[in-house]
Short mmCIF file of N, CA and C in Angstrom, two decimals:
data_model
loop_
_atom_site.label_atom_id
_atom_site.label_comp_id
_atom_site.label_asym_id
_atom_site.label_seq_id
_atom_site.Cartn_x
_atom_site.Cartn_y
_atom_site.Cartn_z
N MET A 1 146.13 40.49 69.95
CA MET A 1 146.06 41.89 70.43
C MET A 1 144.93 41.86 71.52
N ASP A 2 143.75 41.37 71.32
CA ASP A 2 142.64 41.48 72.35
C ASP A 2 143.10 40.82 73.36
N ARG A 3 143.86 39.69 73.44
CA ARG A 3 144.42 38.76 74.37
C ARG A 3 145.22 39.72 75.32
N LEU A 4 146.15 40.55 74.90
CA LEU A 4 146.87 41.28 75.63
C LEU A 4 146.03 42.53 76.20
N ARG A 5 145.19 43.01 75.90
CA ARG A 5 144.43 44.12 76.46
C ARG A 5 143.48 43.35 77.55
N ILE A 6 143.15 42.24 77.21
CA ILE A 6 142.17 41.35 78.45
C ILE A 6 143.06 41.29 79.72
N ILE A 7 144.10 40.98 79.35
CA ILE A 7 145.40 40.62 80.59
C ILE A 7 145.81 42.04 81.25
N SER A 8 146.07 42.96 80.22
CA SER A 8 146.83 44.09 80.98
C SER A 8 145.65 45.13 81.57
N LEU A 9 144.51 45.02 81.15
CA LEU A 9 143.46 46.07 81.82
C LEU A 9 143.33 45.48 83.23
N PRO A 10 142.93 44.40 83.59
CA PRO A 10 142.88 44.16 85.01
C PRO A 10 144.24 44.23 85.87
N LEU A 11 145.31 44.10 85.28
CA LEU A 11 146.53 44.39 85.94
C LEU A 11 146.88 45.81 86.16
N LEU A 12 146.34 46.72 85.27
CA LEU A 12 146.57 48.06 85.36
C LEU A 12 145.51 48.69 86.45
N ALA A 13 144.36 47.92 86.38
CA ALA A 13 143.47 48.59 87.55
C ALA A 13 144.00 48.30 88.78
N ALA A 14 144.61 46.77 88.99
CA ALA A 14 145.07 46.55 90.35
C ALA A 14 146.05 47.45 90.84
N LEU A 15 146.85 47.68 89.94
CA LEU A 15 147.99 48.65 90.08
C LEU A 15 147.57 50.11 90.76
N ALA A 16 146.62 50.58 89.88
CA ALA A 16 146.08 51.78 90.22
C ALA A 16 145.18 51.86 91.55
N LEU A 17 144.64 50.71 91.79
CA LEU A 17 143.87 50.84 93.12
C LEU A 17 144.66 50.41 94.23
N GLY A 18 145.71 49.87 94.09
CA GLY A 18 146.70 49.58 95.22
C GLY A 18 147.80 50.61 95.62
N ALA A 19 148.15 51.37 94.72
CA ALA A 19 149.27 52.38 94.78
C ALA A 19 149.08 53.43 95.88
N PRO A 20 147.76 53.99 96.14
CA PRO A 20 147.70 54.61 97.63
C PRO A 20 147.92 54.11 98.76
N ALA A 21 147.57 52.57 98.83
CA ALA A 21 147.80 52.13 100.09
C ALA A 21 149.40 51.76 100.25
N TRP A 22 150.01 51.89 99.36
CA TRP A 22 151.84 51.79 99.66
C TRP A 22 152.29 53.10 100.19
N GLY A 23 151.92 54.12 100.08
CA GLY A 23 152.25 55.26 100.83
C GLY A 23 151.80 55.61 102.01
N ASP A 24 150.75 54.69 102.49
CA ASP A 24 150.07 55.17 103.85
C ASP A 24 150.72 54.62 105.04
N GLY A 25 151.65 53.67 104.85
CA GLY A 25 152.26 52.88 105.92
C GLY A 25 153.16 53.79 106.73
N PRO A 26 153.74 53.37 107.85
CA PRO A 26 154.76 54.20 108.59
C PRO A 26 155.96 53.91 107.72
N ARG A 27 156.56 55.11 107.72
CA ARG A 27 157.96 55.25 107.30
C ARG A 27 159.11 55.22 108.38
N PRO A 28 159.89 54.51 108.02
CA PRO A 28 161.06 54.33 109.22
C PRO A 28 161.97 55.54 109.29
N GLY A 29 162.04 55.94 110.62
CA GLY A 29 162.77 57.23 110.83
C GLY A 29 161.84 58.58 110.94
N ARG A 30 160.73 58.67 110.48
CA ARG A 30 159.81 59.46 110.49
C ARG A 30 158.45 59.49 110.92
N ASP A 31 158.29 60.25 112.02
CA ASP A 31 156.85 60.19 112.61
C ASP A 31 155.63 60.72 112.00
N ALA A 32 155.86 61.80 111.23
CA ALA A 32 154.95 62.68 110.56
C ALA A 32 155.38 62.84 109.13
N PRO A 33 154.63 63.14 108.17
CA PRO A 33 155.14 63.43 106.86
C PRO A 33 155.61 64.76 106.84
N TRP A 34 155.77 65.77 107.88
CA TRP A 34 156.42 66.94 107.90
C TRP A 34 156.87 67.09 109.39
N PRO A 35 158.08 67.97 109.49
CA PRO A 35 158.59 67.97 111.01
C PRO A 35 157.71 69.11 111.64
N GLU A 36 157.69 68.98 112.90
CA GLU A 36 156.89 69.80 113.99
C GLU A 36 157.77 71.05 114.02
N ASP A 37 157.70 72.04 113.30
CA ASP A 37 158.52 73.37 113.55
C ASP A 37 157.49 74.33 114.13
N TRP A 38 157.32 74.40 115.42
CA TRP A 38 156.74 75.44 116.22
C TRP A 38 157.72 76.49 116.69
N SER A 39 157.04 77.76 116.57
CA SER A 39 157.70 78.87 117.26
C SER A 39 158.19 78.87 118.63
N PRO A 40 159.17 79.35 119.05
CA PRO A 40 159.62 79.03 120.58
C PRO A 40 158.50 79.69 121.41
N GLU A 41 157.48 80.57 120.98
CA GLU A 41 156.29 81.03 121.71
C GLU A 41 155.34 80.09 122.23
N PHE A 42 155.44 79.01 121.22
CA PHE A 42 154.37 78.05 121.53
C PHE A 42 154.81 76.82 122.44
N GLU A 43 156.07 76.86 122.70
CA GLU A 43 156.63 75.78 123.52
C GLU A 43 156.09 75.54 124.93
N SER A 44 155.48 76.65 125.50
CA SER A 44 155.03 76.55 126.92
C SER A 44 153.65 76.03 126.81
N LEU A 45 153.13 75.83 125.68
CA LEU A 45 151.77 75.19 125.77
C LEU A 45 151.76 73.66 125.79
N GLN A 46 153.01 73.25 125.84
CA GLN A 46 153.31 71.75 125.88
C GLN A 46 153.26 71.39 127.58
N ARG A 47 153.26 72.34 128.42
CA ARG A 47 153.40 72.00 129.73
C ARG A 47 152.08 71.28 130.25
N GLN A 48 152.09 70.31 130.91
CA GLN A 48 150.89 69.59 131.38
C GLN A 48 150.06 70.23 132.44
N ASP A 49 150.91 71.02 133.39
CA ASP A 49 150.14 71.71 134.39
C ASP A 49 149.44 73.01 134.05
N PHE A 50 149.43 73.35 132.84
CA PHE A 50 148.76 74.64 132.27
C PHE A 50 147.35 74.50 132.18
N ARG A 51 146.60 75.39 133.12
CA ARG A 51 145.25 75.25 133.29
C ARG A 51 144.76 76.80 133.11
N ILE A 52 143.56 77.09 132.35
CA ILE A 52 143.28 78.30 132.18
C ILE A 52 142.22 78.75 133.29
N LEU A 53 142.50 79.87 133.95
CA LEU A 53 141.60 80.31 134.91
C LEU A 53 140.15 80.36 134.61
N PRO A 54 139.21 79.83 135.30
CA PRO A 54 137.72 79.87 134.83
C PRO A 54 137.42 81.40 134.77
N LEU A 55 136.40 81.78 133.99
CA LEU A 55 135.98 83.26 133.86
C LEU A 55 135.29 83.58 134.99
N LYS A 56 134.57 82.66 135.90
CA LYS A 56 133.99 82.90 137.05
C LYS A 56 134.87 83.44 138.13
N ARG A 57 136.22 82.82 138.18
CA ARG A 57 137.25 82.98 139.18
C ARG A 57 137.89 84.45 138.65
N ALA A 58 138.25 84.53 137.64
CA ALA A 58 138.63 85.92 137.09
C ALA A 58 137.78 87.06 137.51
N ALA A 59 136.64 86.70 137.29
CA ALA A 59 135.56 87.80 137.66
C ALA A 59 135.61 88.14 139.14
N GLN A 60 135.77 87.07 139.90
CA GLN A 60 135.82 87.38 141.34
C GLN A 60 137.11 88.16 141.91
N ILE A 61 138.16 87.72 141.13
CA ILE A 61 139.54 88.33 141.41
C ILE A 61 139.44 89.71 141.10
N VAL A 62 138.80 90.25 139.91
CA VAL A 62 138.43 91.74 139.58
C VAL A 62 137.47 92.18 140.64
N ALA A 63 136.47 91.64 140.99
CA ALA A 63 135.58 92.00 141.91
C ALA A 63 136.13 92.37 143.34
N GLU A 64 137.14 91.59 143.58
CA GLU A 64 137.86 91.71 144.98
C GLU A 64 138.64 93.13 144.95
N ARG A 65 139.04 93.72 143.86
CA ARG A 65 139.69 95.05 143.82
C ARG A 65 138.96 96.09 143.14
N PHE A 66 138.20 95.83 142.30
CA PHE A 66 137.40 96.95 141.65
C PHE A 66 135.80 96.86 141.89
N ARG A 67 135.16 98.05 142.11
CA ARG A 67 133.73 98.03 142.06
C ARG A 67 133.13 98.34 140.64
N GLY A 68 132.17 97.33 140.19
CA GLY A 68 131.56 97.70 138.94
C GLY A 68 130.94 96.49 138.35
N ARG A 69 130.56 96.33 137.35
CA ARG A 69 129.86 95.31 136.58
C ARG A 69 130.64 94.91 135.42
N LEU A 70 130.84 93.59 135.28
CA LEU A 70 131.50 92.95 134.15
C LEU A 70 130.55 92.95 132.99
N ILE A 71 131.26 93.67 131.76
CA ILE A 71 130.46 93.76 130.72
C ILE A 71 130.98 93.00 129.45
N ALA A 72 132.25 92.61 129.42
CA ALA A 72 132.76 91.64 128.55
C ALA A 72 134.12 90.94 128.96
N ALA A 73 134.39 89.87 128.42
CA ALA A 73 135.61 89.10 128.82
C ALA A 73 135.90 88.33 127.53
N ARG A 74 137.28 88.03 127.27
CA ARG A 74 137.71 87.22 126.34
C ARG A 74 138.99 86.78 126.69
N ILE A 75 139.53 85.76 126.02
CA ILE A 75 141.00 85.43 126.09
C ILE A 75 141.80 85.72 124.83
N VAL A 76 142.88 86.38 125.03
CA VAL A 76 143.71 86.95 123.93
C VAL A 76 145.19 86.58 124.21
N PRO A 77 146.04 86.63 123.06
CA PRO A 77 147.39 86.48 123.27
C PRO A 77 148.03 87.37 123.83
N PRO A 78 149.04 87.28 124.69
CA PRO A 78 149.80 88.40 125.39
C PRO A 78 150.56 89.26 124.48
N THR A 79 150.65 90.49 124.81
CA THR A 79 151.60 91.49 124.30
C THR A 79 153.15 90.96 124.55
N PRO A 80 154.04 91.39 123.67
CA PRO A 80 155.42 91.00 123.94
C PRO A 80 156.02 91.21 125.36
N ALA A 81 155.56 92.51 125.82
CA ALA A 81 156.01 92.76 127.32
C ALA A 81 155.32 91.71 128.32
N GLU A 82 153.97 91.41 128.05
CA GLU A 82 153.44 90.32 129.07
C GLU A 82 154.01 88.95 128.85
N ARG A 83 154.45 88.64 127.67
CA ARG A 83 155.08 87.36 127.38
C ARG A 83 156.33 87.37 128.03
N ALA A 84 157.03 88.39 128.01
CA ALA A 84 158.31 88.52 128.90
C ALA A 84 158.20 88.33 130.24
N ARG A 85 156.85 88.67 130.73
CA ARG A 85 156.82 88.35 132.26
C ARG A 85 156.20 86.97 132.48
N GLY A 86 156.24 86.10 131.39
CA GLY A 86 155.77 84.76 131.61
C GLY A 86 154.38 84.24 131.31
N ALA A 87 153.67 85.32 130.71
CA ALA A 87 152.21 85.04 130.54
C ALA A 87 152.05 84.19 129.16
N ILE A 88 151.27 83.25 129.10
CA ILE A 88 150.90 82.55 127.94
C ILE A 88 149.69 83.04 127.42
N LEU A 89 148.66 83.11 128.13
CA LEU A 89 147.32 83.62 127.86
C LEU A 89 146.69 84.82 128.52
N VAL A 90 145.99 85.43 128.06
CA VAL A 90 145.50 86.80 128.86
C VAL A 90 144.02 86.77 128.86
N GLN A 91 143.47 86.99 129.95
CA GLN A 91 141.99 87.21 130.04
C GLN A 91 141.81 88.71 130.18
N GLU A 92 141.20 89.18 129.13
CA GLU A 92 141.19 90.49 128.96
C GLU A 92 139.45 90.91 129.44
N LEU A 93 139.27 91.53 130.42
CA LEU A 93 137.98 91.98 131.12
C LEU A 93 137.72 93.39 130.73
N ARG A 94 136.37 93.63 130.64
CA ARG A 94 135.91 95.11 130.76
C ARG A 94 134.84 95.18 131.74
N LEU A 95 135.07 96.28 132.49
CA LEU A 95 134.40 96.42 133.77
C LEU A 95 133.64 98.05 133.68
N LEU A 96 132.38 97.89 133.90
CA LEU A 96 131.70 99.22 133.75
C LEU A 96 131.54 99.61 135.35
N THR A 97 132.10 100.83 135.57
CA THR A 97 132.16 101.44 137.15
C THR A 97 130.84 102.05 137.31
N PRO A 98 130.77 102.31 138.73
CA PRO A 98 129.56 102.97 139.16
C PRO A 98 129.32 104.52 138.58
N ARG A 99 130.49 104.83 138.05
CA ARG A 99 130.43 106.43 137.53
C ARG A 99 130.36 106.14 136.04
N ARG A 100 129.83 105.00 135.47
CA ARG A 100 129.88 104.81 134.02
C ARG A 100 131.04 104.78 133.12
N ASP A 101 132.35 104.62 133.79
CA ASP A 101 133.54 104.70 133.19
C ASP A 101 133.63 103.09 132.71
N VAL A 102 134.70 102.61 131.67
CA VAL A 102 134.91 101.43 131.40
C VAL A 102 136.44 101.31 131.57
N LEU A 103 136.76 100.22 132.53
CA LEU A 103 138.07 99.82 132.86
C LEU A 103 138.34 98.70 131.92
N LEU A 104 139.62 98.59 131.29
CA LEU A 104 140.18 97.36 130.53
C LEU A 104 141.12 96.87 131.72
N ILE A 105 140.77 95.43 131.95
CA ILE A 105 141.65 94.86 132.92
C ILE A 105 142.28 93.51 132.28
N ARG A 106 143.54 93.19 132.28
CA ARG A 106 144.31 92.04 131.74
C ARG A 106 144.94 91.27 132.91
N LEU A 107 144.35 90.07 132.93
CA LEU A 107 144.96 89.08 133.91
C LEU A 107 145.64 87.98 133.23
N ASP A 108 146.65 87.39 133.94
CA ASP A 108 147.47 86.43 133.31
C ASP A 108 146.25 85.13 133.64
N ALA A 109 146.05 84.41 132.45
CA ALA A 109 145.21 83.27 132.50
C ALA A 109 145.52 82.14 133.15
N HIS A 110 146.65 81.89 133.53
CA HIS A 110 147.17 80.92 134.35
C HIS A 110 147.04 81.16 135.94
N SER A 111 147.61 82.34 136.28
CA SER A 111 147.96 82.64 137.77
C SER A 111 146.87 83.57 138.22
N GLY A 112 146.19 84.40 137.34
CA GLY A 112 145.28 85.49 137.72
C GLY A 112 145.76 86.66 138.24
N ALA A 113 147.21 86.93 137.92
CA ALA A 113 147.92 88.13 138.36
C ALA A 113 147.53 89.21 137.52
N PHE A 114 147.44 90.50 138.11
CA PHE A 114 146.95 91.58 137.30
C PHE A 114 148.14 91.97 136.37
N LEU A 115 148.17 92.17 135.16
CA LEU A 115 148.98 92.54 134.02
C LEU A 115 148.80 93.94 133.74
N GLU A 116 147.58 94.34 133.62
CA GLU A 116 147.49 95.89 133.25
C GLU A 116 146.02 96.28 133.68
N VAL A 117 145.70 97.33 134.10
CA VAL A 117 144.47 98.11 134.39
C VAL A 117 144.49 99.38 133.80
N ALA A 118 143.70 99.69 132.97
CA ALA A 118 143.49 101.05 132.37
C ALA A 118 142.09 101.54 132.19
N GLY A 119 141.99 102.80 132.22
CA GLY A 119 140.75 103.51 132.01
C GLY A 119 140.42 104.57 132.94
N ALA A 120 139.53 105.50 132.69
CA ALA A 120 139.14 106.60 133.44
C ALA A 120 138.51 106.23 134.64
N GLY A 121 138.67 106.90 135.55
CA GLY A 121 137.90 106.53 136.98
C GLY A 121 138.52 105.54 137.64
N LEU A 122 139.79 105.22 137.45
CA LEU A 122 140.38 103.86 137.93
C LEU A 122 140.41 103.98 139.58
N THR A 123 140.70 105.06 140.25
CA THR A 123 140.91 105.43 141.37
C THR A 123 139.59 105.30 142.10
N ASP A 124 138.69 105.83 141.61
CA ASP A 124 137.26 105.88 142.12
C ASP A 124 136.60 104.34 142.30
N ALA A 125 137.01 103.51 141.22
CA ALA A 125 136.45 102.25 141.11
C ALA A 125 137.28 101.21 142.12
N ARG A 126 138.28 101.60 142.47
CA ARG A 126 139.16 100.78 143.31
C ARG A 126 138.48 100.70 144.80
N ARG A 127 138.53 99.40 145.09
CA ARG A 127 137.79 99.11 146.50
C ARG A 127 138.80 99.56 147.59
N LYS A 128 138.37 100.18 148.59
CA LYS A 128 139.19 100.74 149.58
C LYS A 128 139.35 99.52 150.68
N GLU A 129 140.42 99.18 151.11
CA GLU A 129 140.62 98.06 152.13
C GLU A 129 140.43 98.74 153.32
N ALA A 130 139.70 97.88 154.34
CA ALA A 130 139.40 98.18 155.70
C ALA A 130 140.79 98.37 156.50
N LYS A 131 140.99 99.54 157.20
CA LYS A 131 142.18 99.69 158.10
C LYS A 131 141.90 98.96 159.29
N PRO A 132 142.86 98.23 159.96
CA PRO A 132 142.70 97.56 161.36
C PRO A 132 142.56 98.74 162.54
#
């Protein structure tokens, strides 16, 4: 009986230590342990040419059209309407106008196109273009 224990203990220990290594190798026909089921809204993130507009450039775009001081900025996901227009990410900026009103400005983070501008004093804050 002791002889059987002496032989079986190292054999069981070797099996227990080697078992996790058997499942770590590549499996034929499967790249990952689970399929990559992304929602269709994330497919556009696979584009190689997608670059986010730097905050400095977004602030310049806003300053070309509106007077005021930038007080906040963040990157947020688009609303369904903005997503329908092709926006993947949105830069949301808050601008304090000279009359102390706050404008909420949403830009496409890829192209810099204005998606939405809202707030009191919008017409007063807009820069007037010089007429020729």
